[in-house]
Amino acid sequence: MALRVTLACGATDRTMPLINGDVRPAGIDLTFLRMYPEEVFWRMTRHAEFDAAEMSLSSYLLRRSRNDDALLAIPVFTSRMFRHSCVWVRRDAGINEAPDLRGKRLGVPEYQVTAAVWIRGFLSDDYGVRPTDVHWYSGGMYQPGRVEKLPIDIPGLDLNTIRPDQTLSQMLEDGEIDGIIGPRPPSNFPGPKTQRLFPDFRHVEADYFKRTGVFPIMHTVVVRRELLEREPWVARNLYDAFTEAKARVMAQLTEPVALAATLPWQLAEVEETRALMGDDYWPYGVNANRATIDTLIRYSCEQGLAQRAVPIDDLFAPSTLDDYRI
């Protein structure tokens, strides 16, 4: 009899074969619960409701650095994105280039969200803007009352929680903050008052990859450790299923008979991406992502989030770190 496992995860082309049952993890009767990231992260972090779940890689690193071992990841990276496109500023704030952010007021939905960690990291590395150079305001982007999933206390950082009746989008509209960073745009973008800090973000992001080799990881997949202690094989079988699901959709992206996505120049996009990033431009597994994970760990420690740098191999289920050969 198959083991019943509940997985909470976002619906993307990479996970759709698991949702519709085209790919089934061996030995597992999978219940796939489709959720937006904010909901699944909150419910898994605060209430541990699921056997397995998509998880903010930043939050996972933070937990593990605090010796919270209740969850163990598999090296599946369901969300990745270059984040230079995700810095929005008021047109009248005197912010024409990244160094102009010094001394400004920036909103962030939660200080620990992975997108914000990456943004603060490249702002520091490439433009000399440190987190302590900015006045931070955290809270809901569209709805008031959002709080950090995990407590944050960083000495020397000016981090303010906005009022329970405020949203970052309205504060940006009213000029109470100068900009916003994070995974979602403010509700008034595009609009007459708001613009991207990096209008030509595709060129900037491609240059970033050429210089660093880093394609930022946003999310991983975690499994409850108590389940793996009873059934250690679950980690590898889930990993193999996620890997197969991704391989299928990546093959579809190069199928010329009928376009897999509603993008007129899908084939050109794939060819251009491969020319820059290689054929497996969205890799799973630890070894192919070691430099990227190490960069995020460094950023988390530098920004006062992670209390220590957990060794990369300790972050993931041992059975997913190597493979058999015939």
Tab-separated table of C-alpha atoms in Angstrom:
chain	number	residue	atom	x	y	z
A	1	MET	CA	0.000	0.000	0.000
A	2	ALA	CA	1.315	3.445	-0.950
A	3	LEU	CA	2.221	5.894	1.808
A	4	ARG	CA	-0.084	8.898	1.959
A	5	VAL	CA	1.843	12.185	1.863
A	6	THR	CA	0.375	15.689	1.800
A	7	LEU	CA	2.385	18.301	-0.099
A	8	ALA	CA	1.541	22.022	-0.104
A	9	CYS	CA	3.128	23.783	-3.064
A	10	GLY	CA	2.579	26.353	-5.763
A	11	ALA	CA	1.218	25.461	-9.178
A	12	THR	CA	3.763	26.072	-11.961
A	13	ASP	CA	4.749	24.289	-15.146
A	14	ARG	CA	7.436	22.546	-13.063
A	15	THR	CA	4.915	21.108	-10.627
A	16	MET	CA	1.947	20.554	-12.949
A	17	PRO	CA	2.901	16.934	-13.819
A	18	LEU	CA	2.689	16.173	-10.091
A	19	ILE	CA	-0.632	17.977	-9.775
A	20	ASN	CA	-2.326	16.163	-12.652
A	21	GLY	CA	-0.774	12.799	-11.830
A	22	ASP	CA	1.374	12.433	-14.956
A	23	VAL	CA	4.324	11.962	-12.582
A	24	ARG	CA	3.790	9.976	-9.395
A	25	PRO	CA	6.417	9.560	-6.652
A	26	ALA	CA	7.171	5.847	-6.295
A	27	GLY	CA	5.434	4.322	-3.291
A	28	ILE	CA	3.607	7.552	-2.424
A	29	ASP	CA	-0.078	8.433	-2.620
A	30	LEU	CA	0.441	12.181	-3.029
A	31	THR	CA	-2.145	14.771	-2.047
A	32	PHE	CA	-1.033	17.979	-3.743
A	33	LEU	CA	-2.483	21.141	-2.185
A	34	ARG	CA	-2.096	24.136	-4.492
A	35	MET	CA	-1.382	27.343	-2.576
A	36	TYR	CA	0.218	30.723	-3.017
A	37	PRO	CA	3.668	30.955	-1.402
A	38	GLU	CA	2.612	33.300	1.399
A	39	GLU	CA	-0.076	30.890	2.590
A	40	VAL	CA	1.965	27.707	2.433
A	41	PHE	CA	4.984	29.333	4.117
A	42	TRP	CA	2.836	30.709	6.929
A	43	ARG	CA	0.933	27.484	7.552
A	44	MET	CA	4.040	25.305	7.442
A	45	THR	CA	6.216	27.638	9.518
A	46	ARG	CA	3.644	28.564	12.138
A	47	HIS	CA	1.518	25.416	12.284
A	48	ALA	CA	3.463	22.549	10.591
A	49	GLU	CA	0.277	21.382	8.870
A	50	PHE	CA	1.739	19.348	6.004
A	51	ASP	CA	4.008	16.358	5.519
A	52	ALA	CA	5.989	18.312	2.933
A	53	ALA	CA	5.821	21.835	1.600
A	54	GLU	CA	7.386	24.464	-0.575
A	55	MET	CA	9.449	26.729	1.674
A	56	SER	CA	11.251	30.042	1.476
A	57	LEU	CA	14.934	29.134	1.305
A	58	SER	CA	15.760	32.176	3.431
A	59	SER	CA	13.344	31.128	6.177
A	60	TYR	CA	14.669	27.570	6.036
A	61	LEU	CA	18.270	28.765	6.449
A	62	LEU	CA	17.175	30.965	9.332
A	63	ARG	CA	15.446	28.066	11.082
A	64	ARG	CA	18.350	25.692	10.624
A	65	SER	CA	20.845	28.289	11.861
A	66	ARG	CA	18.776	28.464	15.058
A	67	ASN	CA	19.092	24.674	15.474
A	68	ASP	CA	15.466	24.081	14.474
A	69	ASP	CA	15.717	20.689	12.768
A	70	ALA	CA	12.015	19.856	12.518
A	71	LEU	CA	12.186	20.157	8.719
A	72	LEU	CA	14.710	18.764	6.249
A	73	ALA	CA	14.964	19.991	2.665
A	74	ILE	CA	15.397	18.148	-0.598
A	75	PRO	CA	17.411	19.999	-3.276
A	76	VAL	CA	14.394	20.889	-5.388
A	77	PHE	CA	14.172	24.601	-6.182
A	78	THR	CA	10.637	25.308	-7.268
A	79	SER	CA	11.108	29.066	-7.578
A	80	ARG	CA	14.070	31.012	-8.902
A	81	MET	CA	14.238	34.552	-10.177
A	82	PHE	CA	16.702	37.336	-10.793
A	83	ARG	CA	15.527	40.187	-8.578
A	84	HIS	CA	16.881	43.416	-10.052
A	85	SER	CA	13.378	43.891	-11.475
A	86	CYS	CA	11.923	43.940	-7.951
A	87	VAL	CA	13.141	47.312	-6.675
A	88	TRP	CA	10.491	50.010	-7.083
A	89	VAL	CA	11.022	53.668	-6.168
A	90	ARG	CA	9.100	56.918	-6.239
A	91	ARG	CA	9.968	59.049	-9.225
A	92	ASP	CA	10.305	62.141	-7.014
A	93	ALA	CA	12.515	60.521	-4.336
A	94	GLY	CA	15.820	61.487	-5.960
A	95	ILE	CA	16.751	57.847	-6.595
A	96	ASN	CA	18.317	57.623	-10.036
A	97	GLU	CA	20.806	54.837	-9.356
A	98	ALA	CA	21.392	52.254	-6.657
A	99	PRO	CA	23.787	54.309	-4.451
A	100	ASP	CA	21.009	56.902	-4.083
A	101	LEU	CA	19.194	54.426	-1.810
A	102	ARG	CA	21.469	55.402	1.086
A	103	GLY	CA	19.429	57.171	3.729
A	104	LYS	CA	16.120	56.378	2.036
A	105	ARG	CA	13.014	54.680	3.468
A	106	LEU	CA	12.354	51.281	1.904
A	107	GLY	CA	9.416	48.972	2.462
A	108	VAL	CA	9.735	45.190	2.590
A	109	PRO	CA	6.868	42.725	3.211
A	110	GLU	CA	9.029	40.728	5.639
A	111	TYR	CA	12.699	41.433	6.201
A	112	GLN	CA	13.531	37.735	5.898
A	113	VAL	CA	11.802	36.990	2.565
A	114	THR	CA	14.259	35.421	0.159
A	115	ALA	CA	13.779	38.017	-2.574
A	116	ALA	CA	14.725	40.779	-0.137
A	117	VAL	CA	17.823	38.908	1.032
A	118	TRP	CA	19.031	38.598	-2.561
A	119	ILE	CA	18.277	42.248	-3.320
A	120	ARG	CA	20.105	43.511	-0.246
A	121	GLY	CA	22.967	41.185	-1.139
A	122	PHE	CA	23.558	42.508	-4.638
A	123	LEU	CA	22.991	46.078	-3.488
A	124	SER	CA	25.826	45.590	-1.002
A	125	ASP	CA	28.144	43.579	-3.259
A	126	ASP	CA	27.741	45.585	-6.455
A	127	TYR	CA	26.717	49.073	-5.342
A	128	GLY	CA	28.075	49.467	-1.807
A	129	VAL	CA	24.640	49.989	-0.249
A	130	ARG	CA	24.570	48.142	3.067
A	131	PRO	CA	21.346	47.237	4.896
A	132	THR	CA	22.298	49.637	7.703
A	133	ASP	CA	22.420	52.484	5.166
A	134	VAL	CA	18.628	52.236	4.715
A	135	HIS	CA	15.587	52.853	6.947
A	136	TRP	CA	13.373	49.750	6.671
A	137	TYR	CA	9.602	49.441	7.037
A	138	SER	CA	7.977	46.002	7.082
A	139	GLY	CA	4.327	45.070	6.681
A	140	GLY	CA	1.657	43.992	4.229
A	141	MET	CA	2.015	44.978	0.606
A	142	TYR	CA	-1.706	44.982	-0.172
A	143	GLN	CA	-3.318	44.016	3.138
A	144	PRO	CA	-2.542	45.468	6.577
A	145	GLY	CA	-1.337	43.338	9.467
A	146	ARG	CA	1.413	41.215	7.928
A	147	VAL	CA	4.150	40.244	10.395
A	148	GLU	CA	7.392	38.286	10.225
A	149	LYS	CA	6.905	34.495	10.250
A	150	LEU	CA	9.964	34.166	12.453
A	151	PRO	CA	11.143	36.771	14.991
A	152	ILE	CA	13.857	39.142	13.791
A	153	ASP	CA	16.245	41.103	16.013
A	154	ILE	CA	19.252	42.616	14.243
A	155	PRO	CA	21.412	45.051	16.267
A	156	GLY	CA	22.166	48.323	14.526
A	157	LEU	CA	19.397	47.925	11.924
A	158	ASP	CA	16.628	50.506	11.645
A	159	LEU	CA	13.725	48.099	11.058
A	160	ASN	CA	10.231	49.420	11.751
A	161	THR	CA	6.900	47.603	11.698
A	162	ILE	CA	4.246	49.726	10.003
A	163	ARG	CA	0.962	50.454	11.755
A	164	PRO	CA	-1.712	47.734	11.719
A	165	ASP	CA	-3.930	49.892	9.490
A	166	GLN	CA	-1.220	50.628	6.884
A	167	THR	CA	0.015	48.920	3.723
A	168	LEU	CA	3.340	49.464	2.008
A	169	SER	CA	1.642	50.218	-1.303
A	170	GLN	CA	-0.374	53.066	0.203
A	171	MET	CA	2.652	54.394	2.076
A	172	LEU	CA	4.567	54.513	-1.210
A	173	GLU	CA	1.638	56.247	-2.890
A	174	ASP	CA	1.469	58.822	-0.091
A	175	GLY	CA	5.220	59.445	-0.008
A	176	GLU	CA	5.712	57.985	3.481
A	177	ILE	CA	8.364	55.662	2.064
A	178	ASP	CA	10.652	56.121	-0.925
A	179	GLY	CA	10.656	52.634	-2.368
A	180	ILE	CA	9.787	48.957	-1.956
A	181	ILE	CA	11.693	45.719	-2.462
A	182	GLY	CA	10.188	42.242	-2.496
A	183	PRO	CA	8.610	39.542	-4.622
A	184	ARG	CA	5.424	41.451	-5.520
A	185	PRO	CA	5.113	44.953	-7.014
A	186	PRO	CA	3.289	47.748	-5.215
A	187	SER	CA	-0.336	48.132	-6.241
A	188	ASN	CA	0.402	51.537	-7.817
A	189	PHE	CA	2.930	50.105	-10.291
A	190	PRO	CA	2.946	50.862	-13.138
A	191	GLY	CA	1.824	54.395	-12.478
A	192	PRO	CA	2.852	58.039	-12.616
A	193	LYS	CA	4.544	58.027	-9.200
A	194	THR	CA	6.469	54.746	-9.311
A	195	GLN	CA	9.231	53.303	-11.449
A	196	ARG	CA	11.755	50.471	-11.350
A	197	LEU	CA	15.220	51.282	-10.075
A	198	PHE	CA	16.581	49.165	-12.934
A	199	PRO	CA	14.353	49.843	-15.974
A	200	ASP	CA	16.546	47.691	-18.237
A	201	PHE	CA	16.540	44.877	-15.687
A	202	ARG	CA	16.950	42.078	-18.212
A	203	HIS	CA	20.306	43.430	-19.352
A	204	VAL	CA	21.401	44.068	-15.751
A	205	GLU	CA	20.364	40.592	-14.644
A	206	ALA	CA	22.098	38.906	-17.580
A	207	ASP	CA	25.271	40.801	-16.715
A	208	TYR	CA	24.884	39.708	-13.079
A	209	PHE	CA	24.731	36.070	-14.154
A	210	LYS	CA	27.735	36.442	-16.465
A	211	ARG	CA	29.771	37.890	-13.589
A	212	THR	CA	28.640	35.592	-10.795
A	213	GLY	CA	27.192	32.427	-12.320
A	214	VAL	CA	24.351	32.782	-9.801
A	215	PHE	CA	20.696	32.196	-10.709
A	216	PRO	CA	19.014	33.131	-7.403
A	217	ILE	CA	16.997	30.434	-5.651
A	218	MET	CA	13.822	31.542	-3.892
A	219	HIS	CA	12.125	28.340	-2.707
A	220	THR	CA	13.027	24.775	-1.828
A	221	VAL	CA	10.902	21.823	-0.655
A	222	VAL	CA	10.982	20.606	2.943
A	223	VAL	CA	9.778	17.402	4.582
A	224	ARG	CA	8.910	16.865	8.220
A	225	ARG	CA	11.863	15.159	9.871
A	226	GLU	CA	9.609	12.899	11.928
A	227	LEU	CA	8.230	11.458	8.686
A	228	LEU	CA	11.730	10.862	7.322
A	229	GLU	CA	12.788	9.165	10.530
A	230	ARG	CA	9.998	6.632	9.959
A	231	GLU	CA	10.237	6.482	6.160
A	232	PRO	CA	13.662	7.768	5.043
A	233	TRP	CA	13.059	6.739	1.409
A	234	VAL	CA	10.388	9.438	1.017
A	235	ALA	CA	12.990	12.181	0.512
A	236	ARG	CA	14.642	10.558	-2.478
A	237	ASN	CA	11.388	9.460	-4.086
A	238	LEU	CA	9.947	12.963	-3.842
A	239	TYR	CA	13.175	14.404	-5.229
A	240	ASP	CA	13.111	12.000	-8.186
A	241	ALA	CA	9.475	12.872	-8.932
A	242	PHE	CA	10.120	16.629	-8.866
A	243	THR	CA	13.139	16.109	-11.113
A	244	GLU	CA	11.123	14.075	-13.618
A	245	ALA	CA	8.329	16.648	-13.626
A	246	LYS	CA	10.778	19.452	-14.415
A	247	ALA	CA	12.498	17.442	-17.141
A	248	ARG	CA	9.184	16.883	-18.895
A	249	VAL	CA	8.199	20.541	-18.994
A	250	MET	CA	11.649	21.690	-20.059
A	251	ALA	CA	11.452	19.280	-22.977
A	252	GLN	CA	8.059	20.738	-23.912
A	253	LEU	CA	9.536	24.233	-24.087
A	254	THR	CA	11.600	23.237	-27.111
A	255	GLU	CA	8.762	21.443	-28.911
A	256	PRO	CA	8.091	23.456	-32.100
A	257	VAL	CA	4.840	21.810	-33.215
A	258	ALA	CA	2.696	23.555	-30.602
A	259	LEU	CA	3.978	26.117	-28.125
A	260	ALA	CA	3.777	24.918	-24.502
A	261	ALA	CA	3.436	28.449	-23.103
A	262	THR	CA	1.399	31.395	-24.308
A	263	LEU	CA	4.490	33.286	-25.461
A	264	PRO	CA	4.846	34.028	-29.178
A	265	TRP	CA	8.657	33.848	-29.111
A	266	GLN	CA	8.947	31.008	-26.629
A	267	LEU	CA	11.521	29.129	-28.748
A	268	ALA	CA	13.683	32.232	-29.096
A	269	GLU	CA	13.527	32.784	-25.334
A	270	VAL	CA	14.660	29.235	-24.647
A	271	GLU	CA	17.491	29.443	-27.170
A	272	GLU	CA	18.708	32.779	-25.787
A	273	THR	CA	18.528	31.499	-22.210
A	274	ARG	CA	20.468	28.351	-23.081
A	275	ALA	CA	23.122	30.362	-24.855
A	276	LEU	CA	23.673	32.386	-21.688
A	277	MET	CA	23.038	29.831	-18.929
A	278	GLY	CA	23.509	26.387	-20.482
A	279	ASP	CA	21.067	23.618	-21.367
A	280	ASP	CA	20.104	22.857	-17.750
A	281	TYR	CA	19.500	26.444	-16.757
A	282	TRP	CA	17.146	25.489	-13.882
A	283	PRO	CA	19.111	22.740	-12.124
A	284	TYR	CA	18.016	20.706	-9.137
A	285	GLY	CA	20.486	18.923	-6.870
A	286	VAL	CA	23.137	20.258	-4.518
A	287	ASN	CA	26.308	20.192	-6.602
A	288	ALA	CA	24.930	22.233	-9.503
A	289	ASN	CA	23.650	24.846	-7.052
A	290	ARG	CA	26.427	24.917	-4.478
A	291	ALA	CA	27.740	28.371	-5.406
A	292	THR	CA	24.245	29.870	-5.438
A	293	ILE	CA	23.298	28.390	-2.055
A	294	ASP	CA	26.619	29.460	-0.591
A	295	THR	CA	25.974	33.026	-1.761
A	296	LEU	CA	22.565	33.102	-0.079
A	297	ILE	CA	24.038	31.696	3.137
A	298	ARG	CA	26.685	34.438	3.069
A	299	TYR	CA	24.050	37.114	2.498
A	300	SER	CA	21.877	35.762	5.315
A	301	CYS	CA	24.786	35.818	7.745
A	302	GLU	CA	26.007	39.247	6.637
A	303	GLN	CA	22.512	40.676	7.054
A	304	GLY	CA	22.163	39.363	10.598
A	305	LEU	CA	19.471	36.800	9.785
A	306	ALA	CA	21.200	33.406	9.984
A	307	GLN	CA	22.994	32.935	13.278
A	308	ARG	CA	25.570	30.654	11.700
A	309	ALA	CA	26.505	29.235	8.307
A	310	VAL	CA	25.069	25.711	8.277
A	311	PRO	CA	27.152	23.434	5.990
A	312	ILE	CA	25.334	23.032	2.698
A	313	ASP	CA	25.312	19.227	2.771
A	314	ASP	CA	23.667	19.321	6.211
A	315	LEU	CA	20.715	21.264	4.812
A	316	PHE	CA	19.469	18.458	2.583
A	317	ALA	CA	18.390	14.850	3.010
A	318	PRO	CA	21.498	12.628	2.675
A	319	SER	CA	19.896	10.344	0.082
A	320	THR	CA	19.571	13.294	-2.323
A	321	LEU	CA	23.256	14.207	-2.242
A	322	ASP	CA	24.531	11.393	-4.462
A	323	ASP	CA	23.285	8.860	-6.992
A	324	TYR	CA	23.821	5.242	-7.874
A	325	ARG	CA	25.700	4.122	-10.960
A	326	ILE	CA	25.476	0.940	-13.031
